[in-house]
């Protein structure tokens, strides 16, 4: 479960003055639910997710993730979260097995437990062929699978995806989407940020439209269609952010 | 602080760095090759150049002296140099290295010798040029011999003993133990090498583990783990420190071995050729141990400072542009510490790097100023602790870690 309450992040900037990257954003995500955070580049999606993953500290408001406050218990929050983003890379000189084991150990797992879980993840993600190869020799698909295994090794209750299909080919992107569905099936709380409308339509139970750091609209797809009188999600998005419709 | 997490981060970084060819090259292979190359390559070249210069019979010119034919004839008979016909532009011949030196015999020189008056023989040479220096030395030796013989002849003429002009001899004898002599001779250069090697040993991993990780995107991956930032810093810092100490120890071992072997090889034939031996003089082992103990907090200081400075960079290249100039800041006090005449005092004992350089020189010479050693060790530990605290603080700053 995620409960964001007036989450705010302001970055100081000497030239431009304070930048409100996230401005009093509140939303709630239940277990077994996929919440889509839809926004253009620079809308505040990544900052919001980094706040939830405690990579950044909020300047106002807070969020509770799996019962832990992001401001006061960041380490406990991170133990509950699997964070996958285009910017979270792999250690090129480690093998996939070593990479997964490293994050298992950092999450406090014993080696025997890590071995069992790695075997299970390798089965599920079809990784056995490259499990003992160094990550710097991997194709994009192999890298994504290894990253997924890295986020899942400690079986987190919350999964945060920050534009995970960015720059991926169709087949690899489909594998990611399938994996997000599996997370939902396992009753995990999922937050998925993207600017790709089709992914949101396919995946998300509820959608939050973010723009200029503010959450402008929120609801299920049918609710948003009814509110804006549009069927097409792109048109809904444009109207929500105050742009000119076609 | 969680030691299990620190250990996990440290072991991963160790494995990662040991698989990096650039690390192996800069930390292990280059230090192992550079020192032998210096000892064997430079030693052998130096000896060859010196021996060849010594073996050459220099060409010299005689200026004037037509009224002293006996002296001129003796000069021409000498086997130590070859007298060539004098040309008008003899200075040009020296600077063009066609001849090595020219000797100007004053007018009425032989007559003056006979009459007991005095005169000045001028030797012209190319200052700083090795072969010209040898030629000048040979000419000086020739005229010194002539002077000695003249003095003896004059004394004999007056029935005076030869000891009249040389009533006593002076002789120097070393009273210090040989290891102290060695320590004094090498006391300046060893700390200099240690400081440089320690710094360069920490440089590459510190940049790779901070700016390199940010550039490759693995820093964000690591920060997603539930490990407290302080444990990540300490794990990475321990790796940088290991590298600094390993690189320094390895370089020192190869340096000592290379110079010892090189000295034995190249120094053996040196006596005949007039070359001084190249092998290292003995050094007090307690001094070496003392130096290594004093280097520890400096290695911590270097590791923490380079680590923190690199943390500000977004890429490895940017980190290099920050850390590179720091080398000058490190070298300067190390060089000052090598200069003769600078002695330890309380104020200098608080200046990092310079204090290490000075105290190591003393310790290698067998002089143990315990109060200075305590001040230096204590102050460097304090600086190192502050630098490490700064590293932890910076690692916790979002504008440093996620600098866009």
XYZ file of C-alpha atoms in Angstrom:
650
model
C 0.000 0.000 0.000
C 1.167 3.535 -0.783
C -0.359 6.634 0.715
C 1.144 9.910 -0.537
C -0.018 12.964 1.380
C 0.695 16.422 -0.037
C 4.076 15.183 -1.196
C 6.239 18.146 -2.118
C 9.760 18.530 -3.476
C 11.310 21.898 -4.161
C 14.792 22.233 -5.624
C 16.688 25.446 -5.006
C 18.036 27.089 -8.150
C 20.217 30.176 -7.960
C 19.321 31.379 -11.451
C 15.648 30.475 -11.746
C 14.615 30.549 -8.096
C 12.995 27.574 -6.295
C 11.695 24.863 -8.623
C 8.589 23.013 -7.410
C 9.228 19.644 -9.046
C 6.475 17.980 -7.013
C 3.758 20.179 -5.573
C 1.429 18.765 -2.894
C 0.787 15.477 -4.682
C -1.563 13.077 -2.895
C -2.686 9.649 -4.051
C -3.359 6.209 -2.674
C -2.480 2.826 -4.151
C -3.768 -0.439 -2.739
C -2.220 -3.886 -2.843
C -2.878 -5.665 -6.116
C -3.452 -2.353 -7.869
C -1.473 -0.709 -10.680
C -1.406 3.058 -10.454
C -0.283 4.829 -13.613
C 1.453 8.157 -13.294
C 1.019 9.807 -16.647
C 2.907 12.939 -17.542
C 5.092 14.630 -20.129
C 8.865 14.916 -19.749
C 9.692 17.142 -16.784
C 6.194 16.801 -15.297
C 7.514 15.488 -11.983
C 6.997 11.730 -12.439
C 10.588 10.680 -11.743
C 10.902 13.011 -8.746
C 7.653 11.644 -7.275
C 8.858 8.063 -7.671
C 12.303 8.881 -6.279
C 10.554 10.378 -3.251
C 8.526 7.194 -2.783
C 11.692 5.083 -3.126
C 13.429 7.431 -0.605
C 16.186 8.301 -3.059
C 15.153 11.906 -2.433
C 13.782 13.488 0.735
C 10.528 15.462 0.532
C 10.592 19.167 1.361
C 6.930 18.956 2.370
C 4.236 16.357 2.984
C 5.063 12.675 3.272
C 4.127 9.205 2.099
C 3.610 5.919 3.848
C 4.855 2.875 1.984
C 3.848 -0.537 3.335
C 3.294 1.065 6.728
C 6.618 2.939 6.883
C 7.036 6.683 6.600
C 9.435 7.765 3.837
C 10.751 10.662 5.937
C 11.495 8.851 9.180
C 12.113 5.240 8.110
C 13.738 5.398 4.667
C 15.716 2.149 5.035
C 12.606 0.187 6.031
C 10.749 1.704 3.102
C 13.497 0.660 0.664
C 13.367 -2.883 2.043
C 9.720 -2.982 0.925
C 10.310 -1.479 -2.513
C 11.580 -2.782 -5.828
C 12.588 0.181 -7.984
C 13.089 -0.275 -11.699
C 13.920 2.641 -13.949
C 15.694 3.263 -17.205
C 18.358 4.996 -15.105
C 18.997 2.031 -12.776
C 21.784 0.169 -14.536
C 23.658 -3.068 -13.879
C 27.271 -3.564 -12.826
C 28.889 -4.505 -16.118
C 31.747 -6.452 -14.573
C 29.477 -8.664 -12.458
C 27.578 -11.676 -13.790
C 23.778 -11.688 -13.594
C 23.977 -14.183 -10.712
C 26.469 -12.000 -8.814
C 24.362 -8.902 -9.428
C 21.232 -10.559 -8.047
C 23.148 -12.036 -5.106
C 24.683 -8.639 -4.270
C 21.284 -7.042 -3.933
C 20.028 -10.064 -2.034
C 22.790 -9.597 0.521
C 22.169 -5.853 0.717
C 18.565 -6.740 1.509
C 19.709 -8.970 4.354
C 19.120 -12.362 2.732
C 21.308 -15.393 3.510
C 23.322 -16.945 0.687
C 21.300 -20.185 0.724
C 18.062 -18.237 0.415
C 19.542 -16.098 -2.364
C 20.529 -19.243 -4.300
C 16.994 -20.650 -4.060
C 15.353 -17.378 -5.068
C 17.816 -16.798 -7.920
C 17.025 -20.241 -9.316
C 13.297 -19.525 -9.122
C 13.648 -16.101 -10.783
C 15.887 -17.562 -13.495
C 13.153 -20.130 -14.223
C 10.416 -17.519 -14.360
C 12.392 -15.050 -16.464
C 14.156 -17.675 -18.586
C 17.629 -16.468 -17.527
C 19.595 -19.717 -17.174
C 21.434 -19.280 -20.488
C 23.117 -16.059 -19.379
C 23.012 -16.230 -15.585
C 26.784 -16.645 -15.314
C 27.752 -14.191 -18.025
C 28.971 -10.685 -17.303
C 26.313 -8.005 -17.623
C 28.405 -5.871 -19.994
C 27.951 -8.569 -22.667
C 24.142 -8.554 -22.424
C 21.532 -7.553 -24.957
C 18.932 -5.004 -23.811
C 16.438 -7.806 -23.121
C 18.906 -9.706 -20.946
C 19.685 -6.520 -19.042
C 16.009 -5.880 -18.376
C 15.451 -9.418 -17.151
C 18.444 -9.137 -14.823
C 17.179 -5.795 -13.544
C 13.775 -7.311 -12.873
C 15.367 -10.194 -10.993
C 17.419 -7.651 -9.022
C 14.272 -5.789 -7.964
C 12.451 -8.989 -7.033
C 15.146 -10.862 -5.114
C 13.878 -9.592 -1.759
C 10.228 -10.106 -2.779
C 9.151 -6.497 -2.183
C 5.533 -5.619 -1.462
C 5.755 -2.479 -3.575
C 7.050 -2.181 -7.145
C 7.898 1.185 -8.617
C 8.503 1.423 -12.358
C 9.853 4.653 -13.810
C 9.453 4.585 -17.586
C 10.766 1.015 -17.710
C 10.155 0.577 -21.449
C 12.018 3.737 -22.456
C 14.251 2.967 -25.435
C 13.348 -0.717 -25.527
C 12.316 -2.679 -28.603
C 8.724 -3.943 -28.890
C 9.427 -7.478 -27.701
C 11.383 -6.386 -24.626
C 8.766 -3.738 -23.807
C 6.050 -6.401 -24.021
C 8.003 -8.596 -21.619
C 8.105 -5.713 -19.135
C 4.377 -5.108 -19.471
C 3.742 -8.820 -18.914
C 5.937 -8.714 -15.833
C 3.983 -5.745 -14.419
C 0.798 -7.754 -14.851
C 2.405 -10.599 -12.920
C 3.225 -8.205 -10.088
C -0.436 -7.288 -9.885
C -1.355 -10.973 -9.880
C 0.982 -11.448 -6.918
C -0.933 -8.716 -5.034
C 1.945 -6.250 -5.133
C 1.330 -2.533 -5.004
C 2.504 -1.104 -8.331
C 3.212 2.461 -9.411
C 4.014 2.797 -13.081
C 5.147 6.063 -14.620
C 5.144 6.639 -18.351
C 4.235 9.052 -21.081
C 3.123 6.234 -23.386
C -0.688 6.312 -23.427
C -1.136 2.782 -24.784
C 0.797 1.297 -21.869
C -1.398 3.114 -19.391
C -4.539 1.912 -21.121
C -3.330 -1.690 -21.118
C -1.927 -1.793 -17.607
C -3.296 0.644 -15.107
C -6.274 0.278 -12.794
C -6.174 3.937 -11.931
C -4.406 6.849 -13.552
C -2.956 10.052 -12.143
C -2.181 12.838 -14.623
C 0.739 14.922 -13.433
C 1.878 18.190 -14.937
C 4.148 20.942 -13.620
C 4.600 18.961 -10.415
C 0.840 18.919 -9.654
C -1.518 15.984 -9.819
C -4.229 17.444 -12.058
C -6.580 14.503 -12.454
C -7.017 11.039 -11.027
C -9.362 8.104 -11.556
C -10.007 4.944 -13.491
C -10.007 5.208 -17.285
C -13.836 5.139 -17.487
C -14.001 7.850 -14.794
C -11.603 10.079 -16.699
C -13.474 9.510 -19.971
C -16.708 10.519 -18.295
C -15.135 13.576 -16.643
C -13.529 14.984 -19.805
C -16.070 13.682 -22.321
C -13.344 12.116 -24.431
C -12.659 8.485 -25.325
C -9.067 8.856 -26.366
C -6.613 8.953 -23.448
C -4.306 11.329 -25.291
C -7.150 13.838 -25.660
C -8.033 13.367 -22.001
C -4.428 14.056 -21.072
C -4.218 17.191 -23.223
C -7.434 18.569 -21.773
C -6.319 17.766 -18.233
C -3.038 19.631 -18.623
C -4.783 22.590 -20.315
C -3.424 22.066 -23.832
C -5.230 22.707 -27.097
C -7.327 19.722 -28.290
C -7.010 18.593 -31.922
C 26.765 1.398 11.248
C 26.231 -2.126 9.895
C 29.505 -4.057 9.425
C 27.812 -6.776 7.415
C 26.607 -4.203 4.868
C 30.010 -2.471 4.811
C 31.666 -5.828 4.168
C 29.185 -6.715 1.412
C 29.758 -3.401 -0.377
C 33.534 -3.686 0.102
C 33.779 -7.243 -1.251
C 31.642 -6.387 -4.261
C 33.786 -3.336 -5.034
C 36.943 -5.408 -4.637
C 35.680 -8.040 -7.071
C 34.491 -5.371 -9.485
C 37.771 -3.457 -9.451
C 39.928 -6.551 -9.800
C 37.998 -7.411 -12.961
C 38.680 -3.994 -14.413
C 41.664 -4.062 -16.747
C 42.256 -0.337 -16.244
C 42.588 -0.901 -12.499
C 44.967 -3.794 -12.886
C 47.018 -1.703 -15.271
C 47.189 1.435 -13.139
C 47.395 -0.200 -9.708
C 49.489 -3.291 -10.293
C 51.159 -3.574 -13.692
C 52.373 0.012 -14.135
C 53.889 0.310 -10.623
C 55.550 -3.066 -11.185
C 56.972 -2.012 -14.551
C 57.818 1.623 -13.917
C 60.179 1.012 -11.026
C 62.214 -1.742 -12.718
C 62.257 0.385 -15.874
C 63.575 3.308 -13.852
C 66.192 1.233 -12.093
C 67.301 -0.936 -15.007
C 66.550 1.271 -17.982
C 67.659 4.623 -16.655
C 70.480 3.052 -14.631
C 71.872 1.235 -17.616
C 71.531 4.246 -19.924
C 73.130 6.549 -17.355
C 76.024 4.190 -16.866
C 76.564 3.777 -20.611
C 76.467 7.506 -21.252
C 78.836 8.167 -18.363
C 81.260 5.411 -19.338
C 81.335 6.550 -22.976
C 81.957 10.138 -21.930
C 84.754 8.963 -19.655
C 86.324 6.755 -22.311
C 86.515 9.569 -24.870
C 89.841 11.408 -25.086
C 88.741 15.030 -25.289
C 90.045 17.445 -27.919
C 91.348 20.669 -26.453
C 92.951 23.844 -27.812
C 95.782 25.865 -26.376
C 95.448 29.625 -26.451
C 98.685 31.563 -26.177
C 101.692 30.141 -24.366
C 104.046 30.501 -27.342
C 106.705 31.778 -24.930
C 106.282 28.639 -22.783
C 107.188 25.862 -25.259
C 108.080 23.292 -22.556
C 104.636 23.567 -20.954
C 102.980 23.354 -24.361
C 105.047 20.294 -25.248
C 104.077 18.631 -21.987
C 100.433 19.405 -22.689
C 100.734 17.820 -26.139
C 102.353 14.701 -24.656
C 99.484 14.101 -22.240
C 97.419 10.978 -22.891
C 94.429 12.424 -21.043
C 93.484 14.843 -23.836
C 94.389 15.567 -27.437
C 95.643 19.004 -28.374
C 94.233 20.165 -31.703
C 95.356 23.160 -33.769
C 94.014 26.420 -32.477
C 91.420 28.284 -34.520
C 90.351 31.899 -34.161
C 86.718 31.069 -33.346
C 87.545 28.610 -30.542
C 84.526 29.671 -28.464
C 82.236 28.622 -31.291
C 84.086 25.291 -31.485
C 83.369 24.675 -27.792
C 79.699 25.596 -28.011
C 79.353 23.460 -31.170
C 81.030 20.597 -29.237
C 83.790 20.291 -31.873
C 86.305 20.588 -29.068
C 85.633 20.039 -25.386
C 87.708 22.815 -23.806
C 90.429 25.406 -24.388
C 93.215 26.388 -22.032
C 94.617 29.912 -21.996
C 98.262 29.979 -20.942
C 99.254 33.488 -19.799
C 102.063 35.381 -21.424
C 105.424 34.697 -19.811
C 104.039 31.705 -17.919
C 107.208 29.564 -18.011
C 109.374 32.575 -17.191
C 107.105 33.381 -14.285
C 107.436 29.839 -12.975
C 111.178 30.145 -13.091
C 111.167 33.601 -11.509
C 108.725 32.633 -8.752
C 105.985 35.086 -9.796
C 102.353 34.143 -10.158
C 99.943 33.881 -13.057
C 96.480 32.562 -13.886
C 95.722 29.729 -16.288
C 92.154 30.009 -17.575
C 90.234 26.935 -18.705
C 87.304 27.620 -21.024
C 84.589 24.968 -21.182
C 80.892 24.345 -21.797
C 79.232 24.504 -18.391
C 76.755 21.720 -17.770
C 78.072 19.594 -20.647
C 79.366 16.292 -19.297
C 82.237 15.678 -21.739
C 83.374 19.293 -21.585
C 83.370 19.025 -17.792
C 85.613 15.951 -17.970
C 88.021 17.776 -20.317
C 88.179 20.790 -17.997
C 88.817 18.453 -15.046
C 91.692 16.772 -16.896
C 93.266 20.152 -17.761
C 92.899 21.248 -14.135
C 94.542 18.044 -12.985
C 97.416 18.637 -15.402
C 98.101 22.155 -14.093
C 97.623 21.036 -10.475
C 100.337 18.461 -11.078
C 102.572 21.096 -12.649
C 101.995 23.384 -9.663
C 102.832 20.602 -7.187
C 106.031 19.787 -9.034
C 106.989 23.473 -9.192
C 106.428 23.897 -5.433
C 108.511 20.817 -4.673
C 111.311 22.023 -6.952
C 111.332 25.429 -5.232
C 111.425 23.829 -1.770
C 114.241 21.528 -2.835
C 116.128 24.499 -4.252
C 116.072 26.130 -0.822
C 116.784 22.866 1.002
C 113.395 22.953 2.620
C 111.373 19.816 3.447
C 108.339 18.932 1.323
C 106.179 18.997 4.469
C 106.758 22.761 4.746
C 103.862 23.441 2.423
C 101.794 20.536 3.745
C 102.277 20.437 7.515
C 99.297 18.104 8.080
C 96.605 16.138 6.262
C 92.833 16.133 6.921
C 90.616 13.105 6.499
C 86.884 12.501 6.948
C 85.553 9.366 8.637
C 81.904 8.484 9.106
C 80.932 8.111 12.777
C 77.207 7.441 12.203
C 75.860 3.890 11.864
C 75.546 2.880 8.185
C 71.740 2.525 8.372
C 71.432 6.106 9.640
C 73.629 7.295 6.813
C 71.386 5.454 4.378
C 68.281 6.883 6.013
C 69.670 10.378 5.783
C 70.556 9.921 2.129
C 67.150 8.480 1.197
C 65.078 10.113 3.923
C 63.842 12.803 1.572
C 63.063 10.718 -1.485
C 61.287 7.778 0.214
C 58.475 9.839 1.820
C 58.109 11.705 -1.486
C 57.570 8.439 -3.346
C 55.236 7.112 -0.650
C 53.053 10.232 -0.749
C 52.798 10.232 -4.540
C 52.162 6.493 -4.779
C 49.555 6.616 -2.033
C 47.708 9.421 -3.816
C 47.820 7.818 -7.262
C 46.770 4.472 -5.774
C 43.608 6.046 -4.366
C 42.841 8.148 -7.439
C 41.462 5.660 -9.914
C 39.156 3.621 -7.650
C 37.876 6.745 -5.880
C 36.814 8.241 -9.207
C 35.433 4.958 -10.520
C 33.410 4.182 -7.397
C 31.767 7.605 -7.313
C 31.656 9.576 -10.574
C 32.108 6.386 -12.618
C 29.078 4.790 -10.951
C 27.000 7.919 -11.448
C 27.953 7.972 -15.111
C 27.091 4.285 -15.608
C 23.788 4.594 -13.708
C 24.663 2.013 -11.071
C 24.756 4.547 -8.241
C 20.988 4.954 -8.359
C 20.587 1.174 -8.420
C 22.731 0.878 -5.313
C 20.870 3.677 -3.522
C 17.615 1.737 -4.040
C 18.868 -0.898 -1.603
C 17.909 -0.606 2.072
C 21.536 -0.076 3.101
C 22.159 3.152 5.014
C 24.225 5.661 3.050
C 26.943 5.722 5.693
C 27.525 1.986 5.172
C 27.775 2.428 1.401
C 30.316 5.227 1.876
C 32.387 3.178 4.312
C 32.339 0.078 2.096
C 33.475 2.066 -0.916
C 35.955 4.099 1.103
C 37.598 0.917 2.477
C 38.091 -0.225 -1.115
C 39.772 3.069 -2.060
C 41.996 2.821 1.007
C 42.914 -0.782 0.164
C 43.899 0.304 -3.306
C 46.006 3.215 -2.028
C 47.877 1.004 0.443
C 48.228 -1.928 -1.964
C 49.525 0.253 -4.773
C 51.978 1.982 -2.452
C 53.251 -1.265 -0.885
C 53.614 -2.953 -4.257
C 55.463 0.000 -5.725
C 57.769 0.247 -2.736
C 58.580 -3.461 -2.884
C 59.342 -3.370 -6.607
C 61.275 -0.135 -6.149
C 63.446 -1.586 -3.384
C 64.009 -4.845 -5.251
C 64.713 -3.092 -8.547
C 67.192 -0.646 -7.095
C 68.914 -3.372 -5.125
C 69.254 -5.630 -8.181
C 69.938 -2.720 -10.525
C 72.559 -1.352 -8.170
C 74.298 -4.718 -7.990
C 74.242 -5.056 -11.777
C 75.162 -1.552 -12.829
C 77.143 -0.493 -9.826
C 79.646 -3.367 -9.998
C 81.692 -2.057 -12.908
C 81.311 1.477 -11.792
C 84.484 1.696 -9.798
C 86.779 1.315 -12.737
C 84.719 3.691 -14.820
C 84.534 6.195 -12.028
C 80.791 5.713 -11.528
C 79.448 5.665 -7.991
C 77.471 2.568 -7.012
C 73.721 2.746 -7.556
C 72.562 0.302 -4.891
C 70.628 1.653 -1.934
C 72.449 2.268 1.296
C 71.100 0.262 4.250
C 68.150 1.782 6.113
C 67.023 1.226 9.694
C 64.111 -1.299 9.472
C 62.457 0.378 12.479
C 62.433 3.594 10.446
C 60.679 1.840 7.563
C 58.029 0.447 9.949
C 57.600 3.881 11.500
C 57.103 5.410 8.064
C 54.482 2.822 7.149
C 52.605 3.505 10.415
C 52.657 7.245 9.767
C 51.415 6.742 6.210
C 48.179 5.037 7.347
C 46.262 8.176 8.411
C 47.590 10.007 5.344
C 46.244 7.225 3.133
C 42.869 7.595 4.893
C 43.024 11.359 4.360
C 43.851 11.029 0.644
C 41.221 8.339 0.075
C 38.480 10.334 1.787
C 39.339 13.622 0.073
C 39.628 12.159 -3.444
C 36.456 10.131 -2.824
C 34.521 13.245 -1.815
C 35.854 15.474 -4.576
C 35.041 12.797 -7.179
C 31.542 12.546 -5.762
C 30.770 16.020 -7.089
C 31.548 14.964 -10.657
C 28.911 13.602 -12.997
C 31.365 11.581 -15.034
C 34.753 9.921 -14.723
C 36.238 12.512 -17.065
C 34.896 15.376 -14.966
C 36.321 13.716 -11.854
C 39.737 13.529 -13.535
C 39.603 17.275 -14.153
C 38.978 17.848 -10.424
C 41.431 15.315 -9.009
C 44.300 15.939 -11.467
C 45.120 19.437 -10.175
C 45.013 18.107 -6.602
C 48.201 16.237 -7.418
C 50.070 19.560 -7.466
C 48.743 20.363 -3.989
C 50.110 17.018 -2.805
C 53.453 17.206 -4.592
C 54.332 20.711 -3.396
C 54.609 19.976 0.346
C 56.226 16.619 -0.474
C 58.929 18.426 -2.467
C 59.375 21.081 0.224
C 59.893 18.238 2.712
C 62.833 17.022 0.639
C 64.640 20.350 0.754
C 67.618 20.497 3.083
C 67.535 22.883 5.997
C 63.819 22.579 6.790
C 63.464 21.112 10.251
C 60.399 19.929 12.117
C 58.736 22.289 14.556
C 55.306 22.386 16.174
C 53.811 24.579 13.456
C 55.138 22.447 10.591
C 54.017 19.318 12.449
C 50.426 20.457 11.852
C 50.821 20.930 8.086
C 49.519 17.785 6.398
C 51.808 15.974 3.938
C 54.750 18.267 4.729
C 54.747 16.960 8.307
C 54.831 13.362 7.050
C 57.651 14.139 4.677
C 59.722 15.754 7.433
C 59.092 13.192 10.149
C 59.787 10.289 7.797
C 63.139 11.811 6.925
C 63.961 11.973 10.631
C 62.741 8.452 11.372
C 64.684 6.953 8.487
C 67.763 8.698 9.860
C 67.135 7.021 13.197
C 65.942 10.190 14.941
C 62.674 9.680 16.849
C 61.074 12.917 18.043
C 58.227 11.281 19.913
C 56.366 14.499 20.664
C 56.346 15.485 16.983
C 55.428 11.956 15.952
C 52.456 12.096 18.351
C 51.384 15.540 17.082
C 51.690 14.482 13.449
C 49.941 11.154 13.901
C 47.182 12.749 15.990
C 46.619 15.742 13.694
C 46.634 13.589 10.553
C 44.138 11.182 12.171
C 41.964 14.201 12.957
C 42.190 15.521 9.374
C 41.465 12.025 8.055
C 38.430 11.692 10.354
C 37.107 15.074 9.254
C 37.627 14.168 5.594
C 35.734 10.899 6.092
C 32.889 12.698 7.875
C 32.805 15.150 4.965
C 32.568 12.207 2.542
C 29.578 10.771 4.445
C 27.915 14.194 4.569
C 28.360 14.777 0.850
C 27.073 11.298 0.033
C 23.873 12.186 1.861
C 23.389 15.365 -0.162
C 20.900 14.967 -2.987
C 22.357 17.864 -4.971
C 25.696 16.037 -5.004
C 24.476 12.500 -5.727
C 21.775 13.495 -8.218
C 23.582 16.500 -9.632
C 22.104 17.225 -13.067
